[in-house]
Amino acid sequence: MADFDIARFLNIRSASGPSFSPDGRFVSFLSNITGVTQLWQVPVNGGWPTQLSFTRDSVRGAHYSPFKHELIYSMDEGGNERTQLYLLRGVAGGTDHALGDGWTSTDLTRRPNSIHTFGGWSHDGSTIALSGTRDNPSRFDVYVQKIDEPEPKLLQRGPGGYYDPVGWSPDDKSLLVVQLESNFNQNLFLLDVATGTARCLTPHQNDSQYHSPCWSADGKSIYCASTAGDKDLAGLAQIDVGTGEISYLETPEHEVGGVLASPKGRWLAWLINVDGKSVLKLRDLKSGKTIEAPDLPLGVVSQLEFSRDDHKLAFAFDGPRHNLDVWIWDLINDATDTDQTSESKPRQLTRSSRAGIPFNQFVEPELIHYKTFDGKMIPAWFYRPALKGDRPPPVIVNPHGGPESQTRPNFNALYQYFVQHGYGVLAPNVRGSTGYGTAYMNLDNTTKRMDSVSDLAHAAYWLRDQGQGDRKRLVVYGGSYGGFMVLAAVSHYPDLWAAGIDVVGICNFVTFLEKTGAYRRANREAEYGSLREHRGFLEKISPINHVDKIKCPMMVIHGANDPRVPIGEAEQIVAALQERSIPVEYLRYEDEGHGLVKLKNRLDAYAKMVEFLNTHLK
């Protein structure tokens, strides 16, 4: 087996975010081919891709107009998440857009201190919906903007926090708007475009989720993944727009994720999360037949997108042995206009570079379950290295961020590097993770926070007791909320860990809640607890108040522009570790936000991470 350094693994590329051109000839996508994510397009049947954007910072999303050869894309500056919306317009006169020549970019929002999110094109392509913090940093308001006019028009002020349009009705008279009260409670509203008046489509008493909502082609229904009716697992739901009545089309034994109806009404697609693996299902609304996408390997499907004529379904796919790329499923024969799903299967449209690393060197993880302190079984993905001798390997335990998130069998270049260099990787989905039902997701809320840290410790106990990891060479590494988990683990279970790596993590819940983005505060307090009611508890569990218990060497990585977990969290924990003479290596990146995006920074940080681990474990 060839030995590749960390730089080779970090140069593995990706493609995602597919969007069909209005004529169906091209698919736009986002790719980090250049080291900074840019907008590209490729012919729908494959071919050489064309770069469309040439910006200093990463493009975050892009959406083709349904009518003209132009796109809206979003971009922030240096990772500060203050996204602006830009119009990228193709060559005038109907020339061949495959070349990408003469495209022009216009800043539509022009408020660099505000955050904007794209809410969809009107069906005639003249107007977009968006939300923004233009008037108040704690609130997203809903706007509409004609793309040839300089300013958006305020349609309705949001109630606070997240209040985002997600699509126009087929007649362009209404906008579907999601209000995110918390990650476990949402509402859907219909917003009249002419008057700005709103009607709540989903009034409810107990917490209910309404994920991935979309319009039916006739405008009579909203499809979504929902837990309404006190369901534990999200099912495939249909909401009557006139009455608000909700019914379920499918309530599988696993959670329903992404949902999308096709523009002309032929298809309904949805995803099922089976212990992290995606199952893509498709219903022919004409015949009622439901089928499952054939021959997809272990991995995760996301970002569903139908072509305007309902003939094709695009999506992003990645798995442990497949880096992220855009795939196409040809549903209807273009020549005969007939259903061809019985003989077709998804095909890979983009082929992002694997940096010359052979496919057979990538490994798939094993799904394991281990018992935690109260008898619950915790699911985890375990990447096993090839054993050298009789000694168990060093293992990196990697809790995910969120906390409402889930480690799934995605492609992870770092995991693959570590496994090929003798490290095991164990990625647990401790209580509080999504994908296993509402009850499991809520097991770590507010004052139950440290139960999830106990689950993390029991991952280390399992490795030790099963002989799967060297008890003297266990590392805990995580980012964002996972960074808090790292700091909590090394301070509350100091004898378990040989080293810890905290990336953009929370060390002090009080300062975090005081300084995180104003629009996020209420949402985060619903999960962690409020400073008004739980301040004493939040102080008690904050790792900054337990630094004296830490024994292992630490690495701390943070972006200076982070609006979610401000840089002060890193500065606090580093200063406290240094004051107590605990070995700490601190990496601060001035042009990054919540995580590392730019290739040059990733090459620097992860090379130093490898050196740090090799120094302290090997």
XYZ file of C-alpha atoms in Angstrom:
618
model
C 0.000 0.000 0.000
C 1.417 3.388 -1.031
C 2.118 5.902 1.723
C 0.653 9.367 1.045
C 1.203 12.396 3.270
C -1.539 14.552 4.755
C -1.269 17.122 1.938
C -2.328 14.530 -0.631
C -5.439 13.648 1.349
C -6.335 17.321 1.806
C -6.054 17.824 -1.947
C -8.917 15.400 -2.566
C -11.599 17.548 -4.181
C -15.385 17.679 -3.996
C -18.432 18.869 -5.932
C -21.903 19.619 -4.561
C -24.913 21.943 -4.772
C -26.340 20.926 -8.178
C -28.731 23.254 -9.994
C -30.164 22.703 -13.485
C -30.027 25.454 -16.109
C -33.499 26.429 -17.352
C -32.941 24.711 -20.707
C -31.694 21.555 -18.983
C -28.401 21.561 -20.884
C -26.153 22.251 -17.900
C -25.818 21.602 -14.198
C -24.083 24.182 -12.030
C -22.198 23.016 -8.957
C -19.763 24.162 -6.298
C -16.236 22.781 -6.276
C -13.023 23.402 -4.360
C -10.848 22.464 -7.351
C -8.926 25.737 -6.994
C -8.562 25.428 -3.216
C -11.368 27.960 -2.636
C -14.944 26.832 -3.389
C -16.132 28.362 -6.667
C -19.109 28.026 -8.993
C -18.784 25.778 -12.041
C -21.081 24.200 -14.605
C -20.937 21.026 -16.683
C -23.077 19.643 -19.534
C -25.850 17.460 -18.149
C -24.563 14.389 -19.972
C -20.999 14.958 -18.791
C -17.991 16.728 -20.218
C -15.388 19.296 -19.320
C -16.539 21.681 -16.544
C -16.400 25.456 -16.900
C -15.567 27.803 -14.029
C -18.109 30.626 -13.642
C -16.974 32.530 -10.514
C -13.517 33.831 -9.656
C -13.720 35.213 -6.134
C -11.287 35.453 -3.256
C -13.699 33.910 -0.759
C -15.695 30.705 -0.973
C -19.041 30.673 -2.753
C -21.603 29.172 -0.350
C -24.557 28.382 -2.604
C -25.880 28.960 -6.125
C -29.271 28.599 -7.835
C -30.145 28.865 -11.518
C -33.026 31.044 -12.646
C -36.002 29.008 -13.926
C -36.305 31.328 -16.909
C -32.952 32.805 -18.007
C -29.338 31.703 -18.064
C -28.407 33.445 -14.806
C -27.763 32.431 -11.232
C -27.948 33.793 -7.726
C -24.944 32.893 -5.590
C -24.067 33.726 -1.998
C -20.710 34.587 -0.466
C -19.332 36.013 2.764
C -15.969 37.548 3.574
C -13.304 35.612 5.439
C -15.795 33.197 6.988
C -17.757 35.901 8.845
C -21.082 34.409 7.570
C -22.424 37.843 6.586
C -23.522 36.476 3.259
C -24.397 38.755 0.358
C -26.389 37.664 -2.686
C -24.958 38.152 -6.159
C -26.512 37.889 -9.611
C -24.319 36.088 -12.132
C -25.675 36.795 -15.578
C -24.792 34.912 -18.748
C -23.740 36.426 -22.043
C -26.413 38.566 -23.663
C -27.709 37.556 -27.050
C -28.164 33.828 -26.497
C -24.560 32.786 -27.239
C -23.252 29.428 -26.107
C -23.159 29.488 -22.317
C -20.916 26.423 -22.171
C -17.855 28.650 -22.450
C -18.794 30.901 -19.560
C -17.394 33.904 -21.454
C -18.628 37.365 -20.606
C -20.539 36.481 -17.450
C -21.072 39.468 -15.177
C -21.596 39.562 -11.401
C -23.710 42.119 -9.516
C -24.031 42.511 -5.749
C -27.784 42.597 -5.123
C -27.871 43.045 -1.351
C -24.968 45.451 -0.727
C -25.094 45.298 3.060
C -21.744 43.759 4.108
C -22.626 43.976 7.805
C -25.858 41.995 7.383
C -26.578 38.309 6.759
C -28.739 37.307 3.805
C -30.204 33.928 2.842
C -31.652 33.078 -0.543
C -35.342 32.108 -0.531
C -36.005 31.117 -4.138
C -36.726 32.483 -7.601
C -40.220 33.449 -8.696
C -41.376 31.201 -11.521
C -41.040 33.943 -14.142
C -37.447 34.580 -13.073
C -38.023 38.289 -12.422
C -37.873 38.298 -8.618
C -36.148 36.542 -5.734
C -37.158 36.059 -2.123
C -34.601 36.469 0.626
C -34.278 36.975 4.337
C -31.827 39.263 6.056
C -30.702 40.914 9.267
C -30.668 44.310 7.538
C -32.664 46.168 10.207
C -31.862 44.157 13.320
C -28.952 41.716 13.899
C -31.147 39.483 16.074
C -33.876 39.023 13.470
C -34.269 37.770 9.914
C -36.909 39.714 7.980
C -38.415 38.550 4.675
C -37.844 40.557 1.499
C -38.543 40.278 -2.204
C -36.349 41.888 -4.831
C -36.677 42.288 -8.567
C -33.263 41.388 -9.897
C -33.027 44.549 -12.012
C -33.818 46.844 -9.075
C -31.200 48.110 -6.609
C -32.953 47.417 -3.292
C -35.106 44.625 -1.834
C -38.613 45.364 -0.630
C -39.458 44.487 2.975
C -42.365 42.048 3.004
C -42.639 41.120 6.678
C -40.570 41.528 9.817
C -39.567 38.277 11.463
C -40.487 37.434 15.066
C -36.800 37.032 15.960
C -34.138 34.471 15.141
C -34.493 32.408 11.989
C -37.424 33.301 9.719
C -36.598 32.207 6.205
C -38.539 31.875 2.920
C -37.954 28.528 1.217
C -40.004 28.741 -1.972
C -42.655 30.510 -4.048
C -46.072 29.008 -4.657
C -46.642 27.887 -8.271
C -48.719 31.035 -8.949
C -46.067 33.266 -7.257
C -48.704 34.728 -4.940
C -47.365 33.206 -1.705
C -44.067 32.400 -0.063
C -43.521 29.383 2.163
C -41.605 30.566 5.243
C -39.968 28.512 8.005
C -39.743 29.854 11.542
C -37.079 27.990 13.508
C -37.908 28.372 17.185
C -35.387 25.654 18.011
C -33.862 22.662 16.276
C -36.673 20.547 17.695
C -39.564 22.954 17.084
C -40.502 24.788 13.878
C -43.483 26.454 12.235
C -44.472 26.920 8.600
C -46.126 30.149 7.424
C -47.717 31.223 4.151
C -46.789 34.816 3.368
C -48.941 36.759 0.904
C -46.562 38.493 -1.534
C -49.004 41.315 -2.358
C -49.942 42.283 1.205
C -47.205 40.832 3.411
C -49.767 39.146 5.665
C -48.875 35.742 7.091
C -50.924 32.673 7.971
C -49.516 29.959 10.225
C -49.960 26.669 8.429
C -48.843 24.492 11.344
C -50.284 25.701 14.679
C -49.386 23.171 17.386
C -48.935 22.803 21.137
C -46.052 20.396 21.676
C -42.717 20.627 19.919
C -42.997 19.560 16.279
C -40.508 19.499 13.434
C -41.246 20.434 9.830
C -38.057 19.822 7.867
C -37.358 20.240 4.157
C -40.774 21.712 3.209
C -41.641 22.171 -0.471
C -44.648 23.037 -2.623
C -46.569 20.539 -4.715
C -46.744 21.463 -8.401
C -50.432 22.387 -8.142
C -49.914 24.568 -5.056
C -52.477 22.645 -3.027
C -50.060 20.832 -0.717
C -46.807 21.191 1.182
C -44.621 18.105 1.512
C -42.124 17.839 4.362
C -40.517 15.580 6.956
C -42.461 16.031 10.172
C -42.945 14.801 13.733
C -46.332 16.528 14.095
C -48.756 14.491 16.170
C -46.127 13.633 18.806
C -44.233 11.274 16.517
C -40.772 10.275 17.638
C -39.446 9.625 14.141
C -40.005 12.137 11.340
C -42.293 10.762 8.641
C -43.113 11.869 5.108
C -45.966 14.342 5.560
C -48.408 16.152 3.264
C -50.079 19.345 4.506
C -53.245 20.661 2.853
C -52.605 24.349 2.103
C -56.277 25.252 2.383
C -57.088 23.561 5.683
C -53.686 22.947 7.306
C -54.627 19.286 7.766
C -51.592 17.011 7.908
C -51.460 13.410 6.715
C -48.594 10.955 6.412
C -47.605 9.254 3.166
C -44.946 7.123 4.845
C -43.926 6.512 8.455
C -40.898 4.224 8.148
C -38.922 2.677 10.986
C -36.188 5.237 10.349
C -36.269 8.997 10.023
C -37.254 10.752 6.799
C -34.829 13.497 5.793
C -34.781 15.555 2.593
C -38.067 15.886 0.664
C -38.585 17.387 -2.796
C -41.486 17.488 -5.275
C -40.718 17.889 -8.971
C -41.677 21.153 -10.759
C -44.279 19.620 -13.096
C -45.802 17.277 -10.521
C -44.649 13.880 -11.752
C -42.361 12.877 -8.869
C -41.892 13.079 -5.130
C -38.420 12.210 -3.803
C -37.352 11.713 -0.201
C -34.479 10.327 1.830
C -34.535 7.836 4.687
C -31.762 7.894 7.271
C -31.010 4.248 8.134
C -28.464 4.438 10.975
C -26.745 7.199 8.989
C -26.845 5.579 5.538
C -29.120 7.259 2.980
C -31.880 5.441 1.132
C -33.281 7.494 -1.769
C -36.929 6.808 -2.609
C -39.009 8.112 -5.483
C -42.792 8.060 -5.945
C -44.417 8.416 -9.331
C -47.375 10.639 -8.423
C -49.007 9.683 -11.700
C -49.082 5.921 -11.095
C -48.529 5.765 -7.332
C -45.509 3.487 -7.801
C -42.651 3.916 -5.293
C -39.128 2.761 -6.051
C -35.715 2.928 -4.402
C -32.640 4.259 -6.171
C -30.607 1.191 -7.175
C -26.917 0.435 -6.714
C -25.879 3.321 -4.484
C -22.922 2.345 -2.270
C -22.698 2.998 1.474
C -22.941 6.747 1.890
C -25.075 9.864 2.185
C -27.373 11.528 -0.372
C -28.159 15.241 -0.040
C -29.207 18.344 -2.005
C -31.956 16.862 -4.179
C -32.732 18.866 -7.336
C -35.149 18.075 -10.196
C -34.722 19.387 -13.730
C -37.419 21.832 -14.887
C -39.007 19.230 -17.169
C -39.111 16.481 -14.473
C -36.834 14.277 -16.603
C -33.855 14.133 -14.240
C -33.020 14.156 -10.527
C -29.632 15.476 -9.410
C -28.130 15.052 -5.961
C -24.853 15.180 -4.080
C -23.452 11.867 -2.887
C -20.477 10.828 -0.825
C -19.445 7.784 1.170
C -16.410 6.431 2.999
C -14.850 5.362 -0.309
C -16.412 8.072 -2.515
C -15.496 11.735 -2.223
C -18.389 14.186 -2.627
C -19.692 14.508 -6.186
C -22.828 15.343 -8.158
C -24.873 12.418 -9.484
C -27.799 12.303 -11.932
C -30.711 9.874 -12.100
C -32.346 9.868 -15.558
C -36.059 9.364 -14.845
C -37.759 10.007 -18.187
C -36.397 9.257 -21.647
C -35.839 12.597 -23.368
C -36.593 11.176 -26.832
C -39.772 9.216 -26.040
C -40.981 11.078 -22.930
C -41.533 7.743 -21.150
C -40.656 6.550 -17.654
C -37.280 4.798 -17.666
C -36.723 4.346 -13.921
C -37.059 0.558 -14.208
C -33.920 0.313 -16.335
C -31.894 3.378 -15.338
C -29.732 3.902 -12.282
C -27.964 6.982 -10.890
C -24.778 7.996 -12.721
C -21.897 10.092 -11.516
C -21.810 13.467 -13.310
C -18.745 15.119 -11.747
C -15.553 13.241 -10.981
C -13.607 15.176 -8.412
C -9.954 14.311 -8.040
C -8.872 11.772 -5.439
C -5.371 13.291 -5.572
C -3.994 10.132 -7.109
C -4.852 7.961 -4.096
C -6.104 4.525 -5.242
C -9.748 3.764 -4.578
C -8.842 0.486 -2.864
C -6.935 2.330 -0.148
C -10.108 3.932 1.213
C -11.766 1.912 3.969
C -15.367 1.601 5.118
C -16.239 1.816 8.808
C -18.110 -0.717 10.907
C -21.307 0.357 12.664
C -20.922 -0.672 16.311
C -22.968 -0.070 19.453
C -21.588 0.258 22.960
C -23.302 0.417 26.341
C -23.168 3.654 28.286
C -23.639 4.490 31.996
C -27.434 4.039 32.085
C -27.605 0.974 29.855
C -28.465 2.756 26.625
C -26.696 1.561 23.494
C -24.775 4.297 21.688
C -24.230 3.924 17.910
C -20.787 4.704 16.525
C -18.817 4.334 13.301
C -15.482 2.583 13.841
C -12.666 2.860 11.309
C -10.153 0.109 12.010
C -6.522 0.429 10.948
C -4.402 -2.496 9.836
C -2.821 -3.858 13.022
C 0.940 -3.840 13.324
C 2.055 -6.381 15.902
C 0.044 -7.361 18.956
C -0.312 -3.905 20.495
C -3.744 -2.222 20.083
C -3.597 0.918 17.935
C -3.932 4.530 19.051
C -7.512 5.679 18.466
C -8.959 9.128 17.795
C -12.439 9.532 19.299
C -14.312 12.210 17.333
C -17.606 13.602 18.748
C -19.591 15.585 16.198
C -20.706 19.195 16.470
C -24.259 20.424 16.672
C -25.181 19.046 19.151
C -28.219 18.318 16.956
C -26.215 16.533 14.288
C -25.085 13.045 13.367
C -21.866 11.439 12.236
C -22.796 9.576 9.071
C -20.787 7.446 6.622
C -19.631 10.455 4.606
C -16.256 10.752 2.957
C -13.710 12.092 5.438
C -10.191 12.614 4.138
C -8.766 13.019 7.639
C -10.281 9.730 8.795
C -8.803 7.978 5.783
C -5.378 9.502 6.383
C -5.345 8.510 10.034
C -6.503 4.946 9.365
C -3.837 4.468 6.703
C -1.216 5.730 9.146
C -2.085 3.370 11.959
C -4.735 5.271 13.908
C -8.223 3.972 14.571
C -11.115 6.458 14.444
C -14.276 6.049 16.524
C -17.088 8.503 15.772
C -19.918 8.097 18.323
C -23.431 9.490 18.016
C -23.943 10.231 21.688
C -27.336 11.170 23.119
C -28.514 14.434 21.632
C -27.669 13.300 18.101
C -30.207 13.508 15.304
C -31.281 10.601 13.138
C -32.589 8.395 15.963
C -35.806 10.155 16.905
C -36.922 13.134 18.953
C -36.609 11.434 22.335
C -32.967 10.527 21.721
C -32.218 14.020 20.388
C -33.618 15.637 23.548
C -31.723 13.453 26.034
C -28.942 16.042 26.460
C -31.018 19.231 26.688
C -30.126 21.893 29.284
C -29.303 20.252 32.634
C -28.720 16.826 31.028
C -25.709 18.163 29.147
C -23.068 16.148 30.960
C -24.839 12.847 30.246
C -23.601 13.147 26.657
C -20.059 13.682 27.955
C -20.457 10.455 29.928
C -21.480 8.726 26.698
C -18.239 9.991 25.174
C -16.206 8.616 28.067
C -17.870 5.232 27.612
C -16.654 5.200 24.012
C -13.146 5.237 25.468
C -14.100 2.541 27.985
C -15.385 0.362 25.139
C -12.134 0.758 23.195
C -10.133 -0.099 26.280
C -12.249 -3.015 27.476
C -12.648 -4.577 24.021
C -8.928 -4.285 23.292
C -9.699 -2.167 20.247
C -7.547 0.772 21.298
C -4.388 1.319 23.314
C -5.593 2.669 26.658
C -2.494 4.889 26.871
C -2.985 6.349 23.384
C -6.586 7.559 23.156
C -7.199 11.030 21.702
C -10.379 13.108 21.712
C -10.813 15.519 18.793
C -13.845 17.616 17.834
C -15.075 20.882 16.360
C -17.684 23.464 17.372
C -19.945 21.773 19.948
C -17.609 18.815 19.474
C -14.874 21.149 20.697
C -16.832 21.622 23.922
C -17.102 17.847 24.178
C -13.320 17.618 23.865
C -12.731 20.159 26.615
C -15.374 18.585 28.853
C -13.920 15.101 28.300
C -10.319 16.024 29.139
C -11.380 17.992 32.218
C -13.958 15.551 33.649
C -12.253 12.304 32.583
C -8.597 13.375 32.587
C -7.135 9.887 33.031
C -8.684 8.567 29.813
C -6.934 10.764 27.290
C -3.401 11.068 25.967
C -4.172 14.258 24.011
C -7.051 16.552 23.031
C -7.719 18.701 19.948
C -10.344 21.466 20.187
C -11.428 23.155 16.937
C -13.658 26.272 17.231
C -15.018 24.890 20.487
C -16.980 26.360 23.407
C -15.059 26.646 26.684
C -17.399 28.993 28.561
C -21.158 28.768 28.002
C -21.744 32.160 29.616
C -19.433 34.120 27.323
C -20.487 32.008 24.347
C -24.178 32.843 24.811
C -23.368 36.488 25.481
C -21.299 36.907 22.322
C -22.609 34.454 19.739
C -24.505 35.957 16.787
C -27.601 37.755 18.083
C -29.912 35.887 15.680
C -28.665 32.550 17.090
C -28.985 33.264 20.809
C -32.591 32.217 21.397
C -32.113 29.079 19.315
C -29.009 28.078 21.281
C -30.602 28.855 24.658
C -33.430 26.444 23.787
C -30.767 23.708 23.641
C -28.217 24.742 26.280
C -30.351 26.699 28.720
C -30.729 30.445 29.217
C -28.429 32.752 31.161
C -31.469 34.010 33.033
C -32.585 30.592 34.307
C -29.538 28.351 34.087
C -26.531 30.606 34.582
C -25.278 28.740 37.638
C -25.500 25.389 35.888
C -23.818 26.715 32.740
C -20.959 28.077 34.832
C -20.667 24.745 36.634
C -20.244 22.689 33.463
C -18.115 25.161 31.468
C -14.661 23.631 30.850
C -12.947 26.948 31.617
C -13.834 26.335 35.268
C -12.216 22.870 35.282
C -8.938 23.563 33.531
C -6.960 22.582 36.628
C -8.074 18.957 36.100
C -6.644 18.664 32.577
C -3.513 16.521 32.337
C -2.956 15.860 28.631
C -1.331 18.083 25.976
C -3.822 20.130 23.974
C -4.146 21.691 20.537
C -6.601 24.573 19.983
C -7.584 25.760 16.468
C -9.860 28.724 15.738
C -10.818 31.247 13.041
C -10.620 34.906 14.018
C -13.870 35.785 12.189
C -16.018 33.082 13.795
C -19.514 34.535 14.460
C -20.920 31.370 16.027
C -18.272 30.507 18.605
C -16.315 33.768 18.880
C -12.521 33.678 18.986
C -12.622 34.670 22.666
C -13.514 31.070 23.534
C -10.141 29.920 22.183
C -8.263 32.810 23.784
C -9.741 31.991 27.199
C -8.902 28.303 27.202
C -5.398 28.802 25.787
C -4.565 31.438 28.411
C -5.879 29.212 31.201
C -3.876 26.200 29.960
C -0.717 28.271 29.630
C -1.169 29.701 33.122
C -1.253 26.159 34.508
C 1.726 25.025 32.405
C -0.358 22.473 30.486
C 1.232 21.955 27.045
C -0.929 23.696 24.435
C -0.404 24.489 20.767
C -2.618 27.298 19.492
C -3.402 27.910 15.814
C -5.311 31.107 15.005
C -6.350 31.894 11.404
C -7.188 35.501 10.620
C -9.116 34.790 7.401
C -11.341 31.964 8.660
C -14.635 31.750 10.508
C -16.379 28.747 12.052
C -13.999 26.083 10.777
C -11.255 25.972 8.186
C -12.309 26.418 4.556
C -9.271 27.676 2.657
C -6.904 24.985 1.438
C -3.776 26.859 2.497
C -5.034 26.989 6.079
C -6.139 23.380 6.073
C -2.742 22.283 4.797
C -1.078 24.239 7.586
C -3.407 23.224 10.416
C -3.778 19.532 9.664
C -0.088 19.014 8.998
C 0.538 20.482 12.456
C -2.221 18.310 13.886
C -0.539 15.200 12.499
C 2.788 16.319 13.942
C 1.115 16.977 17.302
C -0.438 13.500 17.389
C 2.709 11.742 16.265
C 4.707 13.571 18.921
C 2.406 12.639 21.773
C 1.154 9.204 20.679
C 3.670 7.499 18.440
